């Protein structure tokens, strides 16, 4: 083989080797199929798992979860108040079909909200497990040895001392351990590290988020919540049939209702009478008597944000209104209805509306059975006289009045369909008319009576006006767990933000003239102006055991924390011949 052939073969081999080491894009190289490598099913699963468990995706899911809770706060929810949902649907006929398709009336049980919730849960677990093992490995390992060139680190100081190198290292070890550093001797230096609680706080924060998610799910599955309106003098027993409305989680059993009962003795509500806050509630409390099971009766006062706690149940005071006492007589003068009628407020001055229904026992003057219905409009402090209107100008009972519109016919209660007790179905009823043919409507003050035409009877607005209070009785088993998770999340976040992980090295070697040279340097895992100050304090503490040599003390002052500042990267000297060692072991760089 000729020399020329040998040279060409070598050149071809070099080109082949160079091609293998090429950094050119893969599509430009002939050994890679067009379209790139195929991941396969397992590869795609691994890629999806890496993306899902990344911190970026976890933050995105957390943001989507908080964003998804916005419509749940702005739009009425079926599991909270069906009446408000129905009212919203009637007022927004165009938006209702869209909201129903997007499940915006049931946000927290919707498919899309549950998907975000579950993905966030899985993502947090996928983030926490590997980081926990990594953190455990860091706790079990020792701080890394000192770099070759300590003077290249951000915080650095040095001095010469007459003390022996071994003596300096023992003193440095004692000083660092006394400052709660994890320290050990590695060769001619002492290596120390502190601030592990930073990562512990970070892990605690993420674990607390999982605890809060579990608490939320636990509360949704095992919760129960119901409302009850009670007039003064009436009571309530915690059974399903006693509730006005009741909602529970899918895993809640009716037999888990706490056995207790209570009665409303009185309601006390006072209001500001002057100034810009006129009408603002000042006192808002309900005096009750309650008993647990067959236990003795006890007294309590329920206020806003001060519920009555009975076992695992809490009774909250959520609303208040008035219940005028009325008496209805038939055409023969027989009392067919007598009682307090709770009316629902429609404004802050407790202007109220409702219905009075006489279903059984009523007969007209001919003795024929019929049903009566009255549309009621009540104001505790009457205003609007002479203006053709009627409204309340103050929420307290100052000058109460009630307007009544009378009807007769079928109330529709025998149809078998559920009916709102506060609304009057007038589709099969006829309004009474007076002698002139005008529709019968009359405004009454306490003690006044409306006489129905044609001997149909009468209705009297009695002078007694009772008050009612609305209560929410709930069992939320996950509340305590959620509170613990929230506290732990705040504590963990505080630790991860304010605790700095840092390393300190102290090297003591004998110089060429026989005098010990002490070098001390620090490295923070993040930027911090406190690192030079802390290193200065450690240097001052160490000089007690290793004081500067006499000639060094005359030439330069002792290390002062104020003289130790963060090094500017441009001021860091270039390495001489040997490169500086990495102060952190492989795999420990912050991510």
Coordinates of C-alpha atoms in Angstrom, one line a residue:
X1 CA 0.0 0.0 0.0
X2 CA 1.4 3.4 -1.0
X3 CA 2.0 6.2 1.4
X4 CA -0.7 8.3 -0.4
X5 CA -3.3 5.5 0.2
X6 CA -2.4 5.4 3.9
X7 CA -2.8 9.1 4.3
X8 CA -6.2 9.1 2.6
X9 CA -7.4 6.2 4.8
X10 CA -6.3 8.1 8.0
X11 CA -8.1 11.2 6.7
X12 CA -11.3 9.2 6.1
X13 CA -11.0 7.7 9.6
X14 CA -10.6 11.2 11.1
X15 CA -13.7 12.5 9.2
X16 CA -15.7 9.5 10.4
X17 CA -14.7 10.1 14.0
X18 CA -15.4 13.8 13.6
X19 CA -18.8 13.0 12.3
X20 CA -19.6 11.0 15.4
X21 CA -18.5 13.9 17.6
X22 CA -20.4 16.5 15.5
X23 CA -22.8 18.9 17.2
X24 CA -24.7 19.6 14.0
X25 CA -28.5 19.1 14.1
X26 CA -29.5 15.5 13.7
X27 CA -31.6 16.2 10.6
X28 CA -28.4 17.2 8.8
X29 CA -26.7 13.9 9.6
X30 CA -27.2 10.9 7.4
X31 CA -27.3 8.3 10.2
X32 CA -30.5 9.5 11.8
X33 CA -33.9 8.7 10.2
X34 CA -36.0 11.6 8.9
X35 CA -38.5 12.7 11.5
X36 CA -36.3 12.2 14.6
X37 CA -36.2 9.3 17.1
X38 CA -39.4 7.5 18.0
X39 CA -40.2 7.6 21.8
X40 CA -42.6 4.7 21.9
X41 CA -45.3 4.2 24.5
X42 CA -42.9 3.9 27.5
X43 CA -41.0 6.9 26.3
X44 CA -44.1 9.0 26.0
X45 CA -45.3 7.9 29.5
X46 CA -41.9 8.9 31.0
X47 CA -42.0 12.3 29.2
X48 CA -45.6 12.9 30.4
X49 CA -44.6 12.0 34.0
X50 CA -41.5 14.3 33.9
X51 CA -43.7 17.2 32.7
X52 CA -46.5 16.5 35.3
X53 CA -44.1 16.3 38.2
X54 CA -42.1 19.4 37.3
X55 CA -42.4 22.5 39.5
X56 CA -43.5 24.6 36.5
X57 CA -46.6 22.3 35.9
X58 CA -47.4 22.2 39.6
X59 CA -47.5 26.0 39.8
X60 CA -49.7 26.1 36.6
X61 CA -52.1 23.6 38.1
X62 CA -52.2 25.6 41.4
X63 CA -53.0 28.7 39.4
X64 CA -55.7 27.0 37.4
X65 CA -57.3 25.6 40.7
X66 CA -57.5 29.1 42.2
X67 CA -58.8 30.5 38.8
X68 CA -61.4 27.8 38.7
X69 CA -62.6 28.7 42.2
X70 CA -63.5 32.2 40.9
X71 CA -66.8 31.3 39.2
X72 CA -67.7 29.2 42.3
X73 CA -67.6 32.4 44.3
X74 CA -69.4 34.6 41.8
X75 CA -72.1 32.3 40.4
X76 CA -74.7 30.8 42.8
X77 CA -74.0 27.1 43.5
X78 CA -76.6 24.4 43.6
X79 CA -75.1 22.7 46.7
X80 CA -75.2 26.0 48.6
X81 CA -78.5 27.7 47.7
X82 CA -80.8 26.1 45.1
X83 CA -83.2 29.1 45.4
X84 CA -80.6 31.6 44.3
X85 CA -79.6 29.3 41.4
X86 CA -83.2 29.1 40.2
X87 CA -83.6 32.9 40.5
X88 CA -80.3 33.4 38.5
X89 CA -81.6 31.0 35.8
X90 CA -84.8 32.9 35.5
X91 CA -83.0 36.2 35.2
X92 CA -80.4 35.0 32.7
X93 CA -82.1 32.8 30.2
X94 CA -79.3 33.3 27.6
X95 CA -76.4 32.5 29.9
X96 CA -78.0 29.6 31.7
X97 CA -77.5 26.9 29.0
X98 CA -73.9 27.9 28.6
X99 CA -73.3 27.8 32.4
X100 CA -75.0 24.4 32.6
X101 CA -72.8 22.9 29.9
X102 CA -69.7 24.3 31.6
X103 CA -71.0 23.0 35.0
X104 CA -70.6 26.5 36.5
X105 CA -73.6 25.9 38.9
X106 CA -71.6 23.0 40.4
X107 CA -68.1 24.1 40.1
X108 CA -66.5 22.1 42.9
X109 CA -68.0 18.8 41.8
X110 CA -67.5 19.5 38.1
X111 CA -65.4 17.2 35.9
X112 CA -62.9 19.9 34.9
X113 CA -62.4 21.1 38.5
X114 CA -61.9 17.5 39.7
X115 CA -59.4 16.9 36.9
X116 CA -57.3 19.9 37.9
X117 CA -57.5 18.8 41.6
X118 CA -56.4 15.3 40.9
X119 CA -53.6 16.3 38.6
X120 CA -52.3 18.8 41.2
X121 CA -52.4 16.1 43.8
X122 CA -50.4 13.7 41.7
X123 CA -48.0 16.4 40.6
X124 CA -47.2 17.4 44.2
X125 CA -46.6 13.8 45.2
X126 CA -44.3 13.3 42.2
X127 CA -42.4 16.4 43.2
X128 CA -42.1 15.6 46.9
X129 CA -41.0 11.9 46.9
X130 CA -37.7 12.3 44.9
X131 CA -36.8 15.5 46.7
X132 CA -37.4 13.9 50.1
X133 CA -35.0 11.1 49.3
X134 CA -32.5 13.6 48.0
X135 CA -32.9 15.6 51.2
X136 CA -32.4 12.5 53.3
X137 CA -29.3 11.7 51.4
X138 CA -28.0 15.2 52.1
X139 CA -28.6 14.9 55.8
X140 CA -26.8 11.6 55.9
X141 CA -23.8 12.8 54.0
X142 CA -21.0 15.1 55.3
X143 CA -20.3 18.6 54.1
X144 CA -17.9 18.5 51.1
X145 CA -14.2 19.1 51.5
X146 CA -12.6 22.6 51.1
X147 CA -11.9 23.8 47.5
X148 CA -8.2 24.3 46.6
X149 CA -8.5 28.1 46.2
X150 CA -10.6 29.5 49.1
X151 CA -9.7 33.1 48.1
X152 CA -12.0 32.8 45.1
X153 CA -15.1 32.3 47.2
X154 CA -17.6 35.3 47.8
X155 CA -16.7 35.7 51.5
X156 CA -13.0 35.2 52.5
X157 CA -10.5 36.2 55.2
X158 CA -7.1 35.0 56.3
X159 CA -4.5 35.7 59.0
X160 CA -1.3 34.1 60.4
X161 CA -1.1 32.7 63.9
X162 CA 1.5 31.1 66.2
X163 CA -1.0 28.3 67.1
X164 CA -0.4 24.9 65.7
X165 CA -2.5 23.8 62.6
X166 CA -4.1 21.0 64.6
X167 CA -5.0 23.3 67.4
X168 CA -6.6 25.8 64.9
X169 CA -8.7 23.0 63.3
X170 CA -9.9 21.7 66.7
X171 CA -10.8 25.3 67.7
X172 CA -12.6 25.9 64.4
X173 CA -14.5 22.6 64.8
X174 CA -15.7 23.6 68.3
X175 CA -16.7 27.2 67.2
X176 CA -18.6 25.9 64.2
X177 CA -20.5 23.2 66.1
X178 CA -21.2 25.8 68.8
X179 CA -23.0 27.9 66.1
X180 CA -25.0 24.8 65.1
X181 CA -23.1 24.0 62.0
X182 CA -22.6 20.4 60.9
X183 CA -18.9 20.2 60.8
X184 CA -16.1 17.7 60.4
X185 CA -12.3 17.7 59.6
X186 CA -11.5 16.9 56.0
X187 CA -7.7 16.8 55.4
X188 CA -6.1 20.1 56.3
X189 CA -9.4 22.0 56.7
X190 CA -12.7 21.9 58.6
X191 CA -15.8 21.7 56.4
X192 CA -19.1 22.9 57.8
X193 CA -22.7 23.5 56.5
X194 CA -25.8 25.0 57.9
X195 CA -29.3 25.9 56.8
X196 CA -30.8 22.5 56.0
X197 CA -34.2 23.7 57.3
X198 CA -34.5 25.7 54.1
X199 CA -35.1 22.5 52.1
X200 CA -37.1 21.1 55.1
X201 CA -39.3 24.1 55.0
X202 CA -39.8 23.7 51.2
X203 CA -40.8 20.1 51.6
X204 CA -43.1 21.0 54.5
X205 CA -44.8 23.6 52.4
X206 CA -45.5 21.1 49.6
X207 CA -46.6 18.4 52.1
X208 CA -49.0 20.9 53.7
X209 CA -50.5 21.6 50.3
X210 CA -51.3 17.9 50.0
X211 CA -52.7 17.9 53.5
X212 CA -55.0 20.8 52.5
X213 CA -56.1 19.0 49.4
X214 CA -56.9 15.8 51.3
X215 CA -58.8 17.9 53.9
X216 CA -60.8 19.5 51.2
X217 CA -61.7 16.2 49.6
X218 CA -62.4 14.6 53.0
X219 CA -64.7 17.5 53.9
X220 CA -66.6 17.3 50.6
X221 CA -67.1 13.5 50.9
X222 CA -68.2 13.4 54.6
X223 CA -69.8 16.8 55.1
X224 CA -73.4 17.7 56.0
X225 CA -75.0 21.1 55.8
X226 CA -78.5 22.2 56.3
X227 CA -80.5 25.3 57.0
X228 CA -83.4 26.0 59.4
X229 CA -85.6 29.1 60.0
X230 CA -86.9 29.2 63.5
X231 CA -89.4 31.7 65.0
X232 CA -89.0 32.8 68.6
X233 CA -90.5 30.2 70.8
X234 CA -90.0 27.3 68.3
X235 CA -87.4 24.7 68.3
X236 CA -85.3 22.3 66.1
X237 CA -84.3 18.6 66.4
X238 CA -81.3 17.5 64.4
X239 CA -83.1 15.0 62.2
X240 CA -83.4 15.1 58.4
X241 CA -87.2 15.9 58.4
X242 CA -86.6 19.1 60.4
X243 CA -84.4 20.8 57.9
X244 CA -85.7 23.4 55.4
X245 CA -82.9 22.3 53.1
X246 CA -80.1 19.7 53.5
X247 CA -77.0 18.8 51.5
X248 CA -74.4 16.2 52.3
X249 CA -71.3 14.5 50.8
X250 CA -71.5 11.2 48.9
X251 CA -70.0 9.3 51.9
X252 CA -72.1 10.9 54.6
X253 CA -74.7 8.7 56.3
X254 CA -77.9 10.0 57.9
X255 CA -77.2 8.1 61.0
X256 CA -74.1 10.2 61.5
X257 CA -76.2 13.3 62.3
X258 CA -75.3 14.5 65.8
X259 CA -78.2 13.9 68.3
X260 CA -79.1 17.3 69.7
X261 CA -81.9 19.8 69.8
X262 CA -82.3 23.5 70.6
X263 CA -85.0 26.1 70.9
X264 CA -84.9 29.8 70.1
X265 CA -85.9 31.8 73.2
X266 CA -85.3 35.3 71.8
X267 CA -83.4 37.3 69.2
X268 CA -81.7 40.5 70.0
X269 CA -80.9 42.9 67.2
X270 CA -79.9 46.6 67.7
X271 CA -78.8 49.1 65.0
X272 CA -76.9 52.3 64.7
X273 CA -79.4 55.2 64.8
X274 CA -77.3 58.2 63.7
X275 CA -74.5 59.1 61.4
X276 CA -73.4 57.6 58.1
X277 CA -73.6 54.1 59.5
X278 CA -77.3 54.5 60.4
X279 CA -79.0 51.1 60.2
X280 CA -75.8 49.1 60.7
X281 CA -76.3 46.1 63.1
X282 CA -74.6 46.6 66.5
X283 CA -76.0 43.6 68.3
X284 CA -76.9 40.4 66.5
X285 CA -77.4 37.4 68.7
X286 CA -79.8 34.6 69.4
X287 CA -80.5 33.2 72.9
X288 CA -81.1 29.4 72.8
X289 CA -81.6 26.4 75.0
X290 CA -80.0 23.2 73.8
X291 CA -79.5 19.6 74.9
X292 CA -77.3 16.8 73.6
X293 CA -79.2 13.5 73.3
X294 CA -81.0 12.9 76.6
X295 CA -78.6 15.3 78.5
X296 CA -79.6 18.2 80.6
X297 CA -80.7 21.4 79.0
X298 CA -78.2 24.2 78.7
X299 CA -78.4 27.9 77.7
X300 CA -76.2 29.6 75.1
X301 CA -76.0 32.7 72.9
X302 CA -75.2 32.3 69.2
X303 CA -73.6 35.3 67.5
X304 CA -72.2 35.9 64.0
X305 CA -68.9 34.0 63.7
X306 CA -69.5 32.6 67.2
X307 CA -71.4 29.3 66.5
X308 CA -72.8 26.9 69.0
X309 CA -70.7 23.7 69.0
X310 CA -72.4 20.4 69.8
X311 CA -70.1 17.4 69.3
X312 CA -68.9 17.6 65.7
X313 CA -71.7 19.9 64.6
X314 CA -71.7 23.7 64.6
X315 CA -74.8 25.9 64.5
X316 CA -74.2 29.3 62.8
X317 CA -76.5 32.3 62.9
X318 CA -76.8 33.5 59.3
X319 CA -79.9 35.6 59.0
X320 CA -82.8 37.4 60.8
X321 CA -86.2 38.8 60.0
X322 CA -89.7 39.4 61.3
X323 CA -92.8 37.1 61.7
X324 CA -96.0 39.1 62.1
X325 CA -98.7 37.3 64.0
X326 CA -102.0 37.1 62.1
X327 CA -105.5 35.7 62.8
X328 CA -107.8 34.5 60.0
X329 CA -111.5 33.9 60.5
X330 CA -113.9 32.3 58.1
X331 CA -117.3 33.6 57.0
X332 CA -118.9 32.3 60.2
X333 CA -116.4 34.0 62.5
X334 CA -114.5 30.8 63.3
X335 CA -110.7 31.1 63.7
X336 CA -109.1 29.0 61.0
X337 CA -105.6 30.2 61.3
X338 CA -103.5 31.9 64.0
X339 CA -99.8 32.2 64.2
X340 CA -96.6 33.9 63.3
X341 CA -95.8 34.1 59.6
X342 CA -92.1 34.5 58.8
X343 CA -91.4 36.9 55.9
X344 CA -88.2 37.1 54.0
X345 CA -86.2 40.4 53.8
X346 CA -85.4 41.9 50.4
X347 CA -83.1 44.8 51.5
X348 CA -80.9 45.9 54.4
X349 CA -83.8 47.7 56.1
X350 CA -85.6 44.4 56.3
X351 CA -88.4 45.2 53.9
X352 CA -90.0 41.7 53.7
X353 CA -92.3 39.7 51.6
X354 CA -94.0 36.4 52.0
X355 CA -97.3 34.5 51.8
X356 CA -100.0 33.6 54.2
X357 CA -101.8 30.3 53.2
X358 CA -105.0 29.0 54.8
X359 CA -105.3 25.5 53.4
X360 CA -107.6 23.5 55.7
X361 CA -110.7 24.3 57.8
X362 CA -111.8 27.4 55.9
X363 CA -115.4 27.7 54.7
X364 CA -117.1 30.7 53.2
X365 CA -120.4 32.2 54.4
X366 CA -122.3 29.4 52.4
X367 CA -120.3 26.7 54.3
X368 CA -118.4 25.6 51.2
X369 CA -114.8 24.6 51.5
X370 CA -112.2 27.0 49.9
X371 CA -108.6 28.0 50.4
X372 CA -107.3 31.5 51.1
X373 CA -104.0 33.1 50.2
X374 CA -102.6 36.5 51.1
X375 CA -99.6 38.2 49.5
X376 CA -97.8 40.1 52.3
X377 CA -95.5 43.0 52.2
X378 CA -94.0 44.1 55.5
X379 CA -91.9 47.1 56.6
X380 CA -90.6 47.5 60.2
X381 CA -90.3 51.3 59.9
X382 CA -92.9 52.6 57.5
X383 CA -92.1 55.3 55.0
X384 CA -93.6 56.5 51.7
X385 CA -97.0 57.7 52.9
X386 CA -98.8 59.8 50.3
X387 CA -96.3 58.8 47.6
X388 CA -98.1 55.7 46.4
X389 CA -95.2 53.5 47.6
X390 CA -94.3 51.6 50.8
X391 CA -90.8 51.0 52.0
X392 CA -88.8 50.7 55.2
X393 CA -86.3 53.4 56.2
X394 CA -84.9 51.6 59.3
X395 CA -84.4 47.8 60.2
X396 CA -85.8 48.0 63.7
X397 CA -89.5 47.9 64.7
X398 CA -90.3 51.6 65.0
X399 CA -93.5 52.0 63.0
X400 CA -94.4 48.6 61.4
X401 CA -97.0 48.2 58.7
X402 CA -98.1 45.4 56.4
X403 CA -99.8 45.5 53.1
X404 CA -102.1 42.5 52.2
X405 CA -103.5 41.3 48.9
X406 CA -106.2 38.6 49.3
X407 CA -107.0 35.7 47.0
X408 CA -109.2 32.6 47.2
X409 CA -109.3 29.4 45.2
X410 CA -106.8 26.5 45.0
X411 CA -103.3 27.0 46.5
X412 CA -102.0 24.0 44.5
X413 CA -100.8 22.2 47.5
X414 CA -102.8 19.1 46.6
X415 CA -101.0 18.5 43.3
X416 CA -98.2 16.6 44.9
X417 CA -95.5 19.0 43.6
X418 CA -93.2 20.7 46.0
X419 CA -94.0 24.4 46.7
X420 CA -92.2 27.3 48.2
X421 CA -93.8 28.3 51.5
X422 CA -92.8 31.9 51.0
X423 CA -94.4 32.3 47.5
X424 CA -98.0 32.3 46.5
X425 CA -99.0 30.3 43.4
X426 CA -101.9 32.5 42.0
X427 CA -102.4 30.5 38.8
X428 CA -105.6 28.9 40.2
X429 CA -106.6 31.6 42.5
X430 CA -108.8 34.7 42.1
X431 CA -108.2 38.0 43.8
X432 CA -111.0 39.4 46.0
X433 CA -112.7 42.6 44.8
X434 CA -114.5 45.2 46.9
X435 CA -118.0 46.6 46.3
X436 CA -116.8 48.9 43.6
X437 CA -115.2 46.1 41.7
X438 CA -111.6 47.1 42.5
X439 CA -109.1 44.5 43.5
X440 CA -108.9 44.1 47.2
X441 CA -105.6 45.3 48.8
X442 CA -105.1 47.0 52.1
X443 CA -102.4 48.4 54.3
X444 CA -102.6 47.5 58.0
X445 CA -100.9 48.6 61.2
X446 CA -100.7 46.3 64.2
X447 CA -104.2 45.7 65.5
X448 CA -105.8 46.4 62.1
X449 CA -108.2 44.1 60.3
X450 CA -109.0 43.5 56.6
X451 CA -112.6 42.4 56.1
X452 CA -113.1 40.1 53.1
X453 CA -116.1 40.9 50.8
X454 CA -119.3 38.9 50.6
X455 CA -118.9 37.6 54.2
X456 CA -115.8 35.6 53.3
X457 CA -114.2 36.3 56.6
X458 CA -111.4 38.6 57.8
X459 CA -107.6 38.7 58.6
X460 CA -106.2 40.6 61.6
X461 CA -102.7 41.9 61.9
X462 CA -102.1 41.3 65.7
X463 CA -100.1 43.7 67.8
X464 CA -97.5 41.0 68.5
X465 CA -94.6 40.7 66.1
X466 CA -92.1 38.0 66.6
X467 CA -88.6 37.7 65.2
X468 CA -87.0 34.8 63.5
X469 CA -83.5 33.6 63.0
X470 CA -82.0 31.4 60.3
X471 CA -79.4 28.9 61.3
X472 CA -76.9 26.7 59.4
X473 CA -76.1 23.4 61.0
X474 CA -73.0 21.8 59.5
X475 CA -70.5 19.0 60.1
X476 CA -67.2 19.6 58.4
X477 CA -64.8 16.8 59.4
X478 CA -61.9 18.2 57.4
X479 CA -61.7 21.7 58.9
X480 CA -59.2 21.0 61.6
X481 CA -56.9 19.1 59.1
X482 CA -57.2 22.0 56.7
X483 CA -56.3 24.5 59.4
X484 CA -53.2 22.4 60.4
X485 CA -52.2 22.2 56.8
X486 CA -52.5 26.0 56.3
X487 CA -50.4 26.7 59.4
X488 CA -47.8 24.2 58.3
X489 CA -47.7 25.7 54.8
X490 CA -47.1 29.2 56.2
X491 CA -44.4 27.9 58.5
X492 CA -42.7 25.9 55.7
X493 CA -42.9 28.8 53.3
X494 CA -41.4 31.2 55.9
X495 CA -38.5 28.7 56.4
X496 CA -37.8 28.3 52.7
X497 CA -37.8 32.1 52.1
X498 CA -35.8 33.3 55.1
X499 CA -33.4 30.4 55.9
X500 CA -30.2 30.4 53.9
X501 CA -28.2 27.3 53.3
X502 CA -24.4 28.1 53.4
X503 CA -21.1 26.4 53.8
X504 CA -17.9 27.5 55.6
X505 CA -14.4 26.1 55.4
X506 CA -11.5 26.8 57.7
X507 CA -8.0 25.7 56.4
X508 CA -5.0 25.8 58.7
X509 CA -1.5 24.9 57.2
X510 CA 2.0 25.7 58.2
X511 CA 3.7 28.3 56.1
X512 CA 7.2 28.2 54.7
X513 CA 8.4 30.3 57.6
X514 CA 6.9 27.9 60.2
X515 CA 3.9 30.3 61.0
X516 CA 0.4 28.8 60.6
X517 CA -1.7 30.4 57.9
X518 CA -5.4 30.4 58.6
X519 CA -7.9 30.8 55.7
X520 CA -11.6 31.1 56.2
X521 CA -14.2 31.3 53.4
X522 CA -18.0 31.0 53.0
X523 CA -20.3 30.1 50.2
X524 CA -24.1 30.6 50.2
X525 CA -26.5 28.6 48.1
X526 CA -28.1 31.9 47.2
X527 CA -27.2 35.6 47.3
X528 CA -27.1 37.0 50.8
X529 CA -25.5 40.1 52.4
X530 CA -25.5 38.3 55.8
X531 CA -22.9 35.7 54.7
X532 CA -19.8 38.0 55.1
X533 CA -21.2 39.3 58.4
X534 CA -21.6 35.8 59.7
X535 CA -18.1 34.8 58.5
X536 CA -16.7 37.8 60.2
X537 CA -18.3 36.8 63.5
X538 CA -16.9 33.3 63.1
X539 CA -13.4 34.7 62.4
X540 CA -13.6 36.9 65.5
X541 CA -14.6 33.9 67.6
X542 CA -11.8 31.8 66.2
X543 CA -9.1 34.4 66.8
X544 CA -9.7 34.0 70.5
X545 CA -8.2 30.5 70.2
X546 CA -5.8 31.3 67.3
X547 CA -4.8 35.0 67.7
X548 CA -2.9 36.7 64.9
X549 CA 0.9 36.5 65.0
X550 CA 2.6 39.6 66.4
X551 CA 4.1 40.7 63.1
X552 CA 0.8 40.1 61.4
X553 CA -1.1 42.1 64.0
X554 CA 1.2 45.0 63.4
X555 CA 0.8 44.9 59.7
X556 CA -3.0 44.3 59.5
X557 CA -5.9 44.6 61.9
X558 CA -8.1 41.7 63.0
X559 CA -10.9 40.5 60.8
X560 CA -13.8 42.8 61.0
X561 CA -17.3 41.7 59.8
X562 CA -17.8 45.0 58.2
X563 CA -14.7 44.5 56.0
X564 CA -16.1 41.2 54.6
X565 CA -18.3 42.0 51.6
X566 CA -19.7 40.0 48.8
X567 CA -17.0 39.6 46.1
X568 CA -17.6 41.2 42.7
X569 CA -17.2 38.5 40.1
X570 CA -14.9 40.8 38.1
X571 CA -12.6 41.1 41.2
X572 CA -12.2 37.3 41.6
X573 CA -8.6 36.4 40.6
X574 CA -8.1 34.0 37.7
X575 CA -6.7 30.6 38.6
X576 CA -3.0 30.2 38.3
X577 CA -2.1 26.8 36.8
X578 CA -4.4 24.4 38.7
X579 CA -8.2 24.9 38.4
X580 CA -10.2 25.5 41.6
X581 CA -12.2 22.5 42.8
X582 CA -16.0 22.6 42.8
X583 CA -17.1 23.5 46.4
X584 CA -20.2 21.4 45.9
X585 CA -20.1 17.7 45.3
X586 CA -21.5 16.3 42.0
X587 CA -25.3 16.3 42.0
X588 CA -25.8 18.8 44.8
X589 CA -26.2 21.9 42.8
X590 CA -29.4 23.8 43.5
X591 CA -32.2 23.1 41.0

